[in-house]
mmCIF file of C-alpha atoms in Angstrom:
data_model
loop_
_atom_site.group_PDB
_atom_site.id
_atom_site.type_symbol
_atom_site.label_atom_id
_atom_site.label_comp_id
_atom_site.label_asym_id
_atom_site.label_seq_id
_atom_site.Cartn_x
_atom_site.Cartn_y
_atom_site.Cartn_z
ATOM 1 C CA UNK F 134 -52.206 31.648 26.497
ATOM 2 C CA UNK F 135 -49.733 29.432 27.804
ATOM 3 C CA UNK F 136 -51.038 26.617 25.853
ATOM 4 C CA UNK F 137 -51.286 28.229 22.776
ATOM 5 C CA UNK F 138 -47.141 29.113 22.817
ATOM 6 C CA UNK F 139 -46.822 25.630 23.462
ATOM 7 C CA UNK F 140 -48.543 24.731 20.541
ATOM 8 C CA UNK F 141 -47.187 27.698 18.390
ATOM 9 C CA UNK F 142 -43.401 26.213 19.379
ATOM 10 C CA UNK F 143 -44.260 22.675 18.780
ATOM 11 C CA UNK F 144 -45.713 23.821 14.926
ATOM 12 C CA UNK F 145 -42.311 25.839 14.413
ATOM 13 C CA UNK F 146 -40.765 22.907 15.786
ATOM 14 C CA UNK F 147 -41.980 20.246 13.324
ATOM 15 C CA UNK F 148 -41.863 22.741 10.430
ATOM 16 C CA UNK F 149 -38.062 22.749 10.898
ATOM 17 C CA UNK F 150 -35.760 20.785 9.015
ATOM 18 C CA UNK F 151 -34.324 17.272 10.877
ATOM 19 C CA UNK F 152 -31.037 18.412 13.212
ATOM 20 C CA UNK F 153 -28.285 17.446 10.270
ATOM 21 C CA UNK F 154 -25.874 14.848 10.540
ATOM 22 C CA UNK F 155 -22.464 15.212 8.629
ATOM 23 C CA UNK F 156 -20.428 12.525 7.285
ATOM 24 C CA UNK F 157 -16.939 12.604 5.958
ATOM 25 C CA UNK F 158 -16.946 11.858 2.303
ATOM 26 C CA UNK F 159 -13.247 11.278 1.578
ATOM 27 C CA UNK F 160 -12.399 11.407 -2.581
ATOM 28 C CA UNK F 161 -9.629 8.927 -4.161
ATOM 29 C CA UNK F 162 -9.789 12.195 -6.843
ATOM 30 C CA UNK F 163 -8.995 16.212 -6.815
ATOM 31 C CA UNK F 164 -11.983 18.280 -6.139
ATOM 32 C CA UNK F 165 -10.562 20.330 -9.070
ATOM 33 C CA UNK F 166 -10.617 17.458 -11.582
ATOM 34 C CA UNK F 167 -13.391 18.143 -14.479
ATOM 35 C CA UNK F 168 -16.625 15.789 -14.167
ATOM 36 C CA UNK F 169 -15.396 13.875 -10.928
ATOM 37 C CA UNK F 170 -14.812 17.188 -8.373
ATOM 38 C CA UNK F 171 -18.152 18.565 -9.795
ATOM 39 C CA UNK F 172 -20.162 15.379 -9.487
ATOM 40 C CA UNK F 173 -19.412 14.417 -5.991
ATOM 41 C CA UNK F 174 -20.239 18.408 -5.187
ATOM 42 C CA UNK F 175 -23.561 17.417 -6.985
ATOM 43 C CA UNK F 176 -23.952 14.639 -5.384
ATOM 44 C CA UNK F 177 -23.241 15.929 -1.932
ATOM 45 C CA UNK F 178 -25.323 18.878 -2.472
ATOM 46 C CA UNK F 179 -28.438 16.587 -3.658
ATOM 47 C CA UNK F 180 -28.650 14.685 -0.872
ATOM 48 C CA UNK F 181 -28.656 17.511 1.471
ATOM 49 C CA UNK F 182 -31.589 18.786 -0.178
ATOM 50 C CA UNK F 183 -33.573 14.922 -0.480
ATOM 51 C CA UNK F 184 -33.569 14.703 3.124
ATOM 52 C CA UNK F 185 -34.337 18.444 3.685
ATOM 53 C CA UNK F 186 -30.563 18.896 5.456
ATOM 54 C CA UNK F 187 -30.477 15.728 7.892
ATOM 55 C CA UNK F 188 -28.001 14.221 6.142
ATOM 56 C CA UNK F 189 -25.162 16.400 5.152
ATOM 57 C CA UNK F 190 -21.462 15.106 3.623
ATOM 58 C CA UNK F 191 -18.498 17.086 3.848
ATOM 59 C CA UNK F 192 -16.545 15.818 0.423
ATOM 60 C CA UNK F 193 -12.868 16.116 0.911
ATOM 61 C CA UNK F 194 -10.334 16.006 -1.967
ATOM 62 C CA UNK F 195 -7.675 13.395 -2.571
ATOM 63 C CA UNK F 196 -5.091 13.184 0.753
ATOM 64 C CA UNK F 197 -7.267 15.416 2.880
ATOM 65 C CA UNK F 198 -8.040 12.323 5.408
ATOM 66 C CA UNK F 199 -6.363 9.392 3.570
ATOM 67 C CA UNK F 200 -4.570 8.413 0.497
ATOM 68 C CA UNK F 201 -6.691 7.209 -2.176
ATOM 69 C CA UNK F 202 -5.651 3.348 -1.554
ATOM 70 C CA UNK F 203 -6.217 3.364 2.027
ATOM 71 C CA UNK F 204 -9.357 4.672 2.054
ATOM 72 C CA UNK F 205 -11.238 1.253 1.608
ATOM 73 C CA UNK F 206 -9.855 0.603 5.215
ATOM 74 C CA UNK F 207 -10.239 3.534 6.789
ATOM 75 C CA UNK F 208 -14.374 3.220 5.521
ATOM 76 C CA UNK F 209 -14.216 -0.118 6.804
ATOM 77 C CA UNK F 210 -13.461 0.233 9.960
ATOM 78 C CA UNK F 211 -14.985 3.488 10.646
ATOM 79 C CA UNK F 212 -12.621 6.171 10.480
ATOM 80 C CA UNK F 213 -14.138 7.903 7.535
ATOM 81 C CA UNK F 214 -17.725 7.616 6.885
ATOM 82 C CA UNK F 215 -17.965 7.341 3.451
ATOM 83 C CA UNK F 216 -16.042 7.176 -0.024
ATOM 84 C CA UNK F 217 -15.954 8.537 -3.357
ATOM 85 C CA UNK F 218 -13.578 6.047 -5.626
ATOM 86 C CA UNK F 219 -13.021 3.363 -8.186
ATOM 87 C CA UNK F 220 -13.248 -0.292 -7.247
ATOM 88 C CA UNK F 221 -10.532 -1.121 -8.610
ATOM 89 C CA UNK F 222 -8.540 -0.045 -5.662
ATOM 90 C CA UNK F 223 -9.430 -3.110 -3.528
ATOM 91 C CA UNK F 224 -8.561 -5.156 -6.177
ATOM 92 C CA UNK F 225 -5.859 -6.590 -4.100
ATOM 93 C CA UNK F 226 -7.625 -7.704 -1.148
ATOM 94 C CA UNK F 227 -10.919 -8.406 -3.467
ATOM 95 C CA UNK F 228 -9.722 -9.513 -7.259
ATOM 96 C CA UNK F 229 -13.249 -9.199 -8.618
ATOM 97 C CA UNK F 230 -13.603 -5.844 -7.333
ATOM 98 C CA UNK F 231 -11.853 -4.594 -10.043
ATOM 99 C CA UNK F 232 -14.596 -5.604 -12.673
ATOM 100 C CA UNK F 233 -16.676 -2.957 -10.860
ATOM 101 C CA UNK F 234 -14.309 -0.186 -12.100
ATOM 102 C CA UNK F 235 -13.990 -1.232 -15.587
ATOM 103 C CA UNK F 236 -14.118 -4.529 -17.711
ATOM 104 C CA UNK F 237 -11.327 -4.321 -19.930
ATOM 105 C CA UNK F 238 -12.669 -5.117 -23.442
ATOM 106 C CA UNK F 239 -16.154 -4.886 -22.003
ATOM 107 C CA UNK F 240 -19.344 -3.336 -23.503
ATOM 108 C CA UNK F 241 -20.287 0.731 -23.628
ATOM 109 C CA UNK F 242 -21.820 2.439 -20.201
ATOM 110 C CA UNK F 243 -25.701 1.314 -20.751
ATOM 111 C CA UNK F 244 -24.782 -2.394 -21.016
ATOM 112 C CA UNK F 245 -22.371 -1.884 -17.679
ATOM 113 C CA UNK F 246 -24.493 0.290 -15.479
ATOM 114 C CA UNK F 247 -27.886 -2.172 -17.080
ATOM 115 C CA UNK F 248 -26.266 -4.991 -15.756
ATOM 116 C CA UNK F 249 -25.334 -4.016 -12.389
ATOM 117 C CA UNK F 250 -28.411 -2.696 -11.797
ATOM 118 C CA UNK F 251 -30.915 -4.988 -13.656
ATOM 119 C CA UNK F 252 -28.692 -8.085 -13.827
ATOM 120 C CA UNK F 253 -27.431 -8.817 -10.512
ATOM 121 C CA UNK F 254 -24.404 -6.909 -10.671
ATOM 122 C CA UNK F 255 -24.828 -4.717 -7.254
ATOM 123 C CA UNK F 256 -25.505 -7.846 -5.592
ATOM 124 C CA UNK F 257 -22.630 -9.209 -6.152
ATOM 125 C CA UNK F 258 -20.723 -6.404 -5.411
ATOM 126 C CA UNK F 259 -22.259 -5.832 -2.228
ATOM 127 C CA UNK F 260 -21.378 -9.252 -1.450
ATOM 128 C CA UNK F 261 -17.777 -8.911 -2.119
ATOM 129 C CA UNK F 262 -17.632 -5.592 0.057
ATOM 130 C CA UNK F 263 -20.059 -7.309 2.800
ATOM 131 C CA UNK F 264 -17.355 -8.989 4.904
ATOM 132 C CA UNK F 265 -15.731 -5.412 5.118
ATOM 133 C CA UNK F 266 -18.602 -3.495 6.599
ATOM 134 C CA UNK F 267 -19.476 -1.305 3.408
ATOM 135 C CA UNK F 268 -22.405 -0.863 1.138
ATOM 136 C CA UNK F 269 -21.795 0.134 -2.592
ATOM 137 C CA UNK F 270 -23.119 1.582 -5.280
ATOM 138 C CA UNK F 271 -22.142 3.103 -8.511
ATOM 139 C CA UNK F 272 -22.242 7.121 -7.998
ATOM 140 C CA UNK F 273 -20.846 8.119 -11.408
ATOM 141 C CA UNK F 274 -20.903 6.254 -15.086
ATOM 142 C CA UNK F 275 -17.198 7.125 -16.805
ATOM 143 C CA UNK F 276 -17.724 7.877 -20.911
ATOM 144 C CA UNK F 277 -15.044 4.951 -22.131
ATOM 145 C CA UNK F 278 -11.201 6.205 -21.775
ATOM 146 C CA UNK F 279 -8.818 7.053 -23.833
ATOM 147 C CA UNK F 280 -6.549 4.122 -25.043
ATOM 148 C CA UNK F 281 -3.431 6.316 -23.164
ATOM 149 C CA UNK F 282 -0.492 8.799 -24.149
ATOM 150 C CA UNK F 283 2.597 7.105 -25.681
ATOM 151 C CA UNK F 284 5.861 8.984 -26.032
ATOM 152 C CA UNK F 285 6.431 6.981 -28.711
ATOM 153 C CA UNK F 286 4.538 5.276 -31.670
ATOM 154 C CA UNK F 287 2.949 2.146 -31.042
ATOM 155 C CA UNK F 288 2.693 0.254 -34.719
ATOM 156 C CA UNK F 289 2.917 -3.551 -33.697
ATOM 157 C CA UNK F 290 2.339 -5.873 -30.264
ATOM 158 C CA UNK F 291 6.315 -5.677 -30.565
ATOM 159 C CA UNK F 292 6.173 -2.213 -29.464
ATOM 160 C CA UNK F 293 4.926 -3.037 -26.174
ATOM 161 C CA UNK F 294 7.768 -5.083 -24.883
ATOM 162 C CA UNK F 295 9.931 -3.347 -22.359
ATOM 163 C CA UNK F 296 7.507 -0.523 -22.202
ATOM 164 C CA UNK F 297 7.298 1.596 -18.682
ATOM 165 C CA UNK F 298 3.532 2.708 -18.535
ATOM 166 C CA UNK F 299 1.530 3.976 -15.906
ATOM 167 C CA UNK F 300 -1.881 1.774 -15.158
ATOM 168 C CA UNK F 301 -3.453 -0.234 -12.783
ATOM 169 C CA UNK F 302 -5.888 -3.068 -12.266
ATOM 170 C CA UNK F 303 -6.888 -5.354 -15.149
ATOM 171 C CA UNK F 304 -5.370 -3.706 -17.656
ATOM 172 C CA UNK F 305 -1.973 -3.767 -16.188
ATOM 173 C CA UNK F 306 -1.903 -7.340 -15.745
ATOM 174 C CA UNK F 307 -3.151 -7.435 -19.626
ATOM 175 C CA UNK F 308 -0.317 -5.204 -20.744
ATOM 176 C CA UNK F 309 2.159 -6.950 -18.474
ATOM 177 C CA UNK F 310 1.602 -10.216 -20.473
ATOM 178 C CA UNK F 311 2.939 -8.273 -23.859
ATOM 179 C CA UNK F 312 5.946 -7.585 -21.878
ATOM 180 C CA UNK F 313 5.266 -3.913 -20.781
ATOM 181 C CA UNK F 314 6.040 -2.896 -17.725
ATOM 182 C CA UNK F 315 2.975 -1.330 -15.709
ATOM 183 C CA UNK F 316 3.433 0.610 -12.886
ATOM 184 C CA UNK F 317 1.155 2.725 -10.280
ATOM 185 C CA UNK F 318 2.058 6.313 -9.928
ATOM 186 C CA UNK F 319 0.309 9.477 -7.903
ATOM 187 C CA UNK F 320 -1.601 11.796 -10.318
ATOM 188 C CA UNK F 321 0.586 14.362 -9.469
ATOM 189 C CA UNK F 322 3.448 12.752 -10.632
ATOM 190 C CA UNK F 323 2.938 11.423 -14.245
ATOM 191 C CA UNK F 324 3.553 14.494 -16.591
ATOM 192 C CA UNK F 325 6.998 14.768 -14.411
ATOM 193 C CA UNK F 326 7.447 11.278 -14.808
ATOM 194 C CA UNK F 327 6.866 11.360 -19.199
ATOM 195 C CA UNK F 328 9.287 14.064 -18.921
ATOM 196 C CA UNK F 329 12.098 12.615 -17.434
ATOM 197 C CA UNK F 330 11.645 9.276 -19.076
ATOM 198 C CA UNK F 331 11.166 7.588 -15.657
ATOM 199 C CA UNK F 332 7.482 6.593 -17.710
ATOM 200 C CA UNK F 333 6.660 6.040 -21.449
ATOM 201 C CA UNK F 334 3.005 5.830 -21.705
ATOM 202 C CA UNK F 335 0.381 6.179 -19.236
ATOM 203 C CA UNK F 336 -3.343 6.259 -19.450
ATOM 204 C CA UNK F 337 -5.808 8.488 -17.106
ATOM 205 C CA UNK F 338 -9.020 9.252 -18.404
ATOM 206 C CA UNK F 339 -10.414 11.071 -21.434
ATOM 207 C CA UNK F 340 -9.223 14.157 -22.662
ATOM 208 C CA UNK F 341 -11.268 16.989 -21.138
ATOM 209 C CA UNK F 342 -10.072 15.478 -17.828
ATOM 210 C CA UNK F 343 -6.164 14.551 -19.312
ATOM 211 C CA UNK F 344 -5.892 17.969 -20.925
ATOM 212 C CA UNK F 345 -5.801 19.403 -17.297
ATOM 213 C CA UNK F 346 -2.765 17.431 -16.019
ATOM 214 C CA UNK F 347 -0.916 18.963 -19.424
ATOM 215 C CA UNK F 348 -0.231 15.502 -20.947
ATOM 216 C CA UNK F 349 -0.255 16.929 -24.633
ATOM 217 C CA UNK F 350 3.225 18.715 -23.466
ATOM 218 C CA UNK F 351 5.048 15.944 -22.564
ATOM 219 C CA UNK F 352 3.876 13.309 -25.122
ATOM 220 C CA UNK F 353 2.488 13.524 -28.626
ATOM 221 C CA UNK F 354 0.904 10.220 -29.491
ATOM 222 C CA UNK F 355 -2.790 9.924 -27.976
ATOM 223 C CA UNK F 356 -4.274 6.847 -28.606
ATOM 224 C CA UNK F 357 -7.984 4.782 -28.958
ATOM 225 C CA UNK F 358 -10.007 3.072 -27.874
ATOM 226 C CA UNK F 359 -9.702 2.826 -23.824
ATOM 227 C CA UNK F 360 -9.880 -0.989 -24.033
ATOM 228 C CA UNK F 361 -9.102 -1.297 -20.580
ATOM 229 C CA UNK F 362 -12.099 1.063 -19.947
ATOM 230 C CA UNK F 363 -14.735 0.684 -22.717
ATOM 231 C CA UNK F 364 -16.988 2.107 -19.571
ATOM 232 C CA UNK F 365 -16.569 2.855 -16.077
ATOM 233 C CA UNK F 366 -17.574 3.658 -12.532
ATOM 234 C CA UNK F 367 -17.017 6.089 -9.839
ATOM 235 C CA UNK F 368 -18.050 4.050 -6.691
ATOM 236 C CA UNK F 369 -19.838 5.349 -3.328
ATOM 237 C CA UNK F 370 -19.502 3.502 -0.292
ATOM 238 C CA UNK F 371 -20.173 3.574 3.268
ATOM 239 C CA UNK F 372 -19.423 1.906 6.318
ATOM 240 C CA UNK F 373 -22.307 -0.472 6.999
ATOM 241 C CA UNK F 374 -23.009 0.472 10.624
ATOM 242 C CA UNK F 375 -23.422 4.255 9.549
ATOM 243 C CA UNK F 376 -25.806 3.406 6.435
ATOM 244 C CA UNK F 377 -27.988 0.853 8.639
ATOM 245 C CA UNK F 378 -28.509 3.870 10.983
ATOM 246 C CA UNK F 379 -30.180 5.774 8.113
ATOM 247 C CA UNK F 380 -33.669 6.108 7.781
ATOM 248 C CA UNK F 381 -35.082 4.169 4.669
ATOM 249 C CA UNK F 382 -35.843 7.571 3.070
ATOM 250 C CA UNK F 383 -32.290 8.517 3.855
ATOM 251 C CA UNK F 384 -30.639 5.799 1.825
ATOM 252 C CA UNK F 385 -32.965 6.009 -1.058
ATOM 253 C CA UNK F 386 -32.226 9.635 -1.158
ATOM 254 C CA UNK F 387 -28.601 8.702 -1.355
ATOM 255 C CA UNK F 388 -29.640 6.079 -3.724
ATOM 256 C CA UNK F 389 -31.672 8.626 -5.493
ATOM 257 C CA UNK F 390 -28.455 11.094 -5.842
ATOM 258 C CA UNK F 391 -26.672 8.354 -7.054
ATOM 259 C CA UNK F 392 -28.680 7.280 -9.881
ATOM 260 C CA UNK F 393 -28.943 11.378 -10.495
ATOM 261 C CA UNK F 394 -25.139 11.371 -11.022
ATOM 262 C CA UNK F 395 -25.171 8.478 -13.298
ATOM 263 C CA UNK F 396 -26.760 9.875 -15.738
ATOM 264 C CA UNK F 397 -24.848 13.702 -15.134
ATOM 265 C CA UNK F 398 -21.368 12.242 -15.136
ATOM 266 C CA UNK F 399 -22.244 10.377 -18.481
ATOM 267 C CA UNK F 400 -24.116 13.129 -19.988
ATOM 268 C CA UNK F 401 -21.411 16.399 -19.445
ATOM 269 C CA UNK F 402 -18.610 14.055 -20.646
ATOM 270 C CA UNK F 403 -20.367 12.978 -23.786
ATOM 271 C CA UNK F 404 -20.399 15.451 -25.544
ATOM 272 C CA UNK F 405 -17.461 17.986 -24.331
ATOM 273 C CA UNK F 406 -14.032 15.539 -25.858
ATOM 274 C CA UNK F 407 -13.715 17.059 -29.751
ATOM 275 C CA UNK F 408 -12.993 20.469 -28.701
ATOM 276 C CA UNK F 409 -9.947 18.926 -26.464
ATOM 277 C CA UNK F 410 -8.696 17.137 -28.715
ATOM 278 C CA UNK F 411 -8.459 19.806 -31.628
ATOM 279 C CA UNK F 412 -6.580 21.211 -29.156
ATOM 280 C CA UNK F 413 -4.497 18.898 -28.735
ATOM 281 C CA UNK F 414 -4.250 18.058 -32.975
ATOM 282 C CA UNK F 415 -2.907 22.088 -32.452
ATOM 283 C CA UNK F 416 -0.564 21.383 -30.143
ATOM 284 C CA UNK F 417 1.659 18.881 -32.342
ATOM 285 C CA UNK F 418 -0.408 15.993 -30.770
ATOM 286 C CA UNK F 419 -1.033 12.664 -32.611
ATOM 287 C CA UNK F 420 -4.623 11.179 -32.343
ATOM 288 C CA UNK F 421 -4.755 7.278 -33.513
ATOM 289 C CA UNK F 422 -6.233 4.215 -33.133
ATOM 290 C CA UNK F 423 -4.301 1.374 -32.102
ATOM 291 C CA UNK F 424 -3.268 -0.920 -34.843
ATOM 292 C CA UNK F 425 -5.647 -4.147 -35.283
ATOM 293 C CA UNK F 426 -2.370 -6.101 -34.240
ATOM 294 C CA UNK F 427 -2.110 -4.539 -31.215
ATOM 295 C CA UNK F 428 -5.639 -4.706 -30.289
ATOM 296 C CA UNK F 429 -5.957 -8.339 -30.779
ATOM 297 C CA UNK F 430 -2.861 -9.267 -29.138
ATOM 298 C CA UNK F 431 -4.680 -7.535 -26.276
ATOM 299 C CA UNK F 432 -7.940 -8.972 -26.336
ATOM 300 C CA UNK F 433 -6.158 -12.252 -26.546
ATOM 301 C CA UNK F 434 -4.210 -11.195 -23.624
ATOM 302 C CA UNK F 435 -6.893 -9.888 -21.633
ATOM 303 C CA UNK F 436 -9.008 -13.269 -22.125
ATOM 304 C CA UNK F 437 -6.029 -15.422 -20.859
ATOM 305 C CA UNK F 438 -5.742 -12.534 -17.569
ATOM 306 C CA UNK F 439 -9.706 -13.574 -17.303
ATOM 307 C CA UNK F 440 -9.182 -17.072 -17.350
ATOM 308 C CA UNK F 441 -6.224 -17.365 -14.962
ATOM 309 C CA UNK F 442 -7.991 -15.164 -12.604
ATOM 310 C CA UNK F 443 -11.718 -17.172 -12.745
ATOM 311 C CA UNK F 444 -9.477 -20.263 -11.683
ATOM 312 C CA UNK F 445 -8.146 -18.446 -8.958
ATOM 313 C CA UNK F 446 -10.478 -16.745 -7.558
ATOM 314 C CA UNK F 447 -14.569 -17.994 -6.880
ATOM 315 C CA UNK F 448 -15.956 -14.531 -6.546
ATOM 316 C CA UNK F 449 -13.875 -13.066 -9.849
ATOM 317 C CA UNK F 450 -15.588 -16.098 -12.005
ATOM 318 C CA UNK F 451 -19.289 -15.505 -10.734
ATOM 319 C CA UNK F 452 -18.823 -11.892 -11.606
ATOM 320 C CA UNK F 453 -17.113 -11.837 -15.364
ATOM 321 C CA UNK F 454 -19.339 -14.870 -15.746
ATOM 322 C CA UNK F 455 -23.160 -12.916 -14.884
ATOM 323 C CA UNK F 456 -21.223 -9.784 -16.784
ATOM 324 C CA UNK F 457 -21.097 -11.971 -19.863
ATOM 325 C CA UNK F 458 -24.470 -13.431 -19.514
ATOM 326 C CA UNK F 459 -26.275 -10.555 -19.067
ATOM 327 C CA UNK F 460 -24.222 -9.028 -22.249
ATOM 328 C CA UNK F 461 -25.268 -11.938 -24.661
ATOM 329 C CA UNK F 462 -28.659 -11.226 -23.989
ATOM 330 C CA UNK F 463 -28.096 -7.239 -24.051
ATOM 331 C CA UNK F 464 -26.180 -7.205 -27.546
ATOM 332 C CA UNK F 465 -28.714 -9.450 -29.266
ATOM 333 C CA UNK F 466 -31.665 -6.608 -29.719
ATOM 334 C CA UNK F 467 -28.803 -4.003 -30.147
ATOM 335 C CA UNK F 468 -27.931 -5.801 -32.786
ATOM 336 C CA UNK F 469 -31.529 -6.531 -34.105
ATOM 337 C CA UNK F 470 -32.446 -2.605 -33.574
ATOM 338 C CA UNK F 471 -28.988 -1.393 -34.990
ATOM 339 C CA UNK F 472 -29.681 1.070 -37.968
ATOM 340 C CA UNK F 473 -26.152 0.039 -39.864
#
């Protein structure tokens, strides 16, 4: 009889889930924010159920642990377990690691999220991020940007010059070379800042996730394209010493969730932007293109930023260089299968 409980206990016993783990997930972003709050619920949630509840992470909005550009330390070193934010935020320890948020004047998400996963991409972003303890991965491929809000008309590369806009990484130091003036601001504090004056342009996202921070209020000229994100990535990362103690089916279940989110963060945003910005055509808004002028002066711009940047830097040249390689190759049977 005894024997029997025994063995009835050790049956219950393996039918139970693995005793759960939780990690600390700490967001660069609001939980709140459309596509980026939802995904890294999704995300969270997913991987939870892939390893039947042994691996469990507790995603924590913007601030909750650590500001958004001190949470690449705080992975690093252990304090947090894991993030949920956009490469470009190391950019100033790691210059390249801004090409993993965005390549300004880049090609559309497939090429971007093909390459890093098909043409040596991730391993060169792993090696950047290798020397700091943390393994990444893209967790989230961003629908290209809107080209930013202007509180004023932009009709020539003239226009630029003395101009107080909010952006960061690449396209900052593009901008800063027509003789704008780019500057990093908290979320919270742009439509306050368009207001006042304090800013006259900035660029966030595209508009189902602008509309919520009430740009259209504040100023009326929206324009395209996002040159300075033509595609995008939400980045996952943890610290090395917690993702080595994974099981292998662990980390490809967080793998797994990743690739899941990919394709989810590129699909909802797709197709949800015209109703947004009718709204925004209704609320006195201007949509536009930038002028051919401008663009050009900012392509030019952004290929001297690439240049300077390749001589400065060994990492930033192998990566914009295997980015470009893989892209000749990618655009020649686009080209060949294009139907116009």
């Amino acid at each position: 009889m005894i024997k029997t409980t025994f063995a009835a206990l050790a049956a219950c016993t393996l039918a139970l889930p693995a005793a759960a783990d939780s990690y600390t997930l700490q967001s660069a972003f609001g939980k709140t924010l459309p596509v980026l709050g939802a995904a890294a619920d999704r995300f969270v949630a997913n991987v939870a159920a892939l390893t039947d509840g042994a691996v469990e992470f507790k995603h924590l909005g913007a601030g909750e642990l650590s500001p958004a550009f001190e949470i690449f330390d705080n992975v690093s070193v252990g304090a947090i377990d894991a993030a949920w934010s956009f490469a470009a935020y190391a950019s100033g320890k790691e210059p390249a690691a801004a090409l993993f948020g965005s390549v300004p004047f880049g090609g559309e998400p497939l090429q971007y999220i093909s390459w890093l996963n098909h043409g040596g991409g991730l391993e060169l972003w792993r090696e950047i991020y290798a020397p700091y303890d943390l393994v990444p991965m893209a967790c989230g491929v961003i629908l290209s940007e809107a080209g930013g809000w202007y509180t004023k008309e932009i009709n020539s590369p003239a226009d630029l010059q003395g101009l107080n806009i909010r952006i960061g990484g690449l396209g900052g130091d593009i901008l800063s070379r027509l003789g704008a003036n780019a500057m990093s601001l908290p979320v919270g504090e742009i439509s306050t800042s368009l207001e006042t004056g304090r800013l006259d342009a900035t660029e966030l996202s595209f508009p189902l996730v602008d509309k919520l921070l009430g740009f259209d209020k504040v100023a009326k000229n929206y324009y395209f394209p996002g040159w300075h994100q033509p595609a995008g990535f939400i980045e996952f990362y943890m610290n090395k010493g917690k993702w080595d103690a994974l099981t292998d089916a662990q980390r490809t279940a967080i793998e797994v969730g990743c690739n899941d989110i990919n394709l989810y963060t590129l699909g909802v945003a797709a197709g949800a932007q015209s109703e947004i910005l009718q709204e925004f055509r209704e609320n006195g808004v201007t949509v536009a293109r930038f002028p051919d002028s401008v663009l050009d002066a900012l392509r030019g711009a952004a290929e001297e930023v690439y240049a300077e940047k390749s001589a400065e830097d060994e990492m930033f040249k192998r990566v914009i260089d295997s980015y470009r390689a893989y892209g000749e190759k990618y655009r020649e049977y686009q080209a060949l299968s294009a139907l116009d």
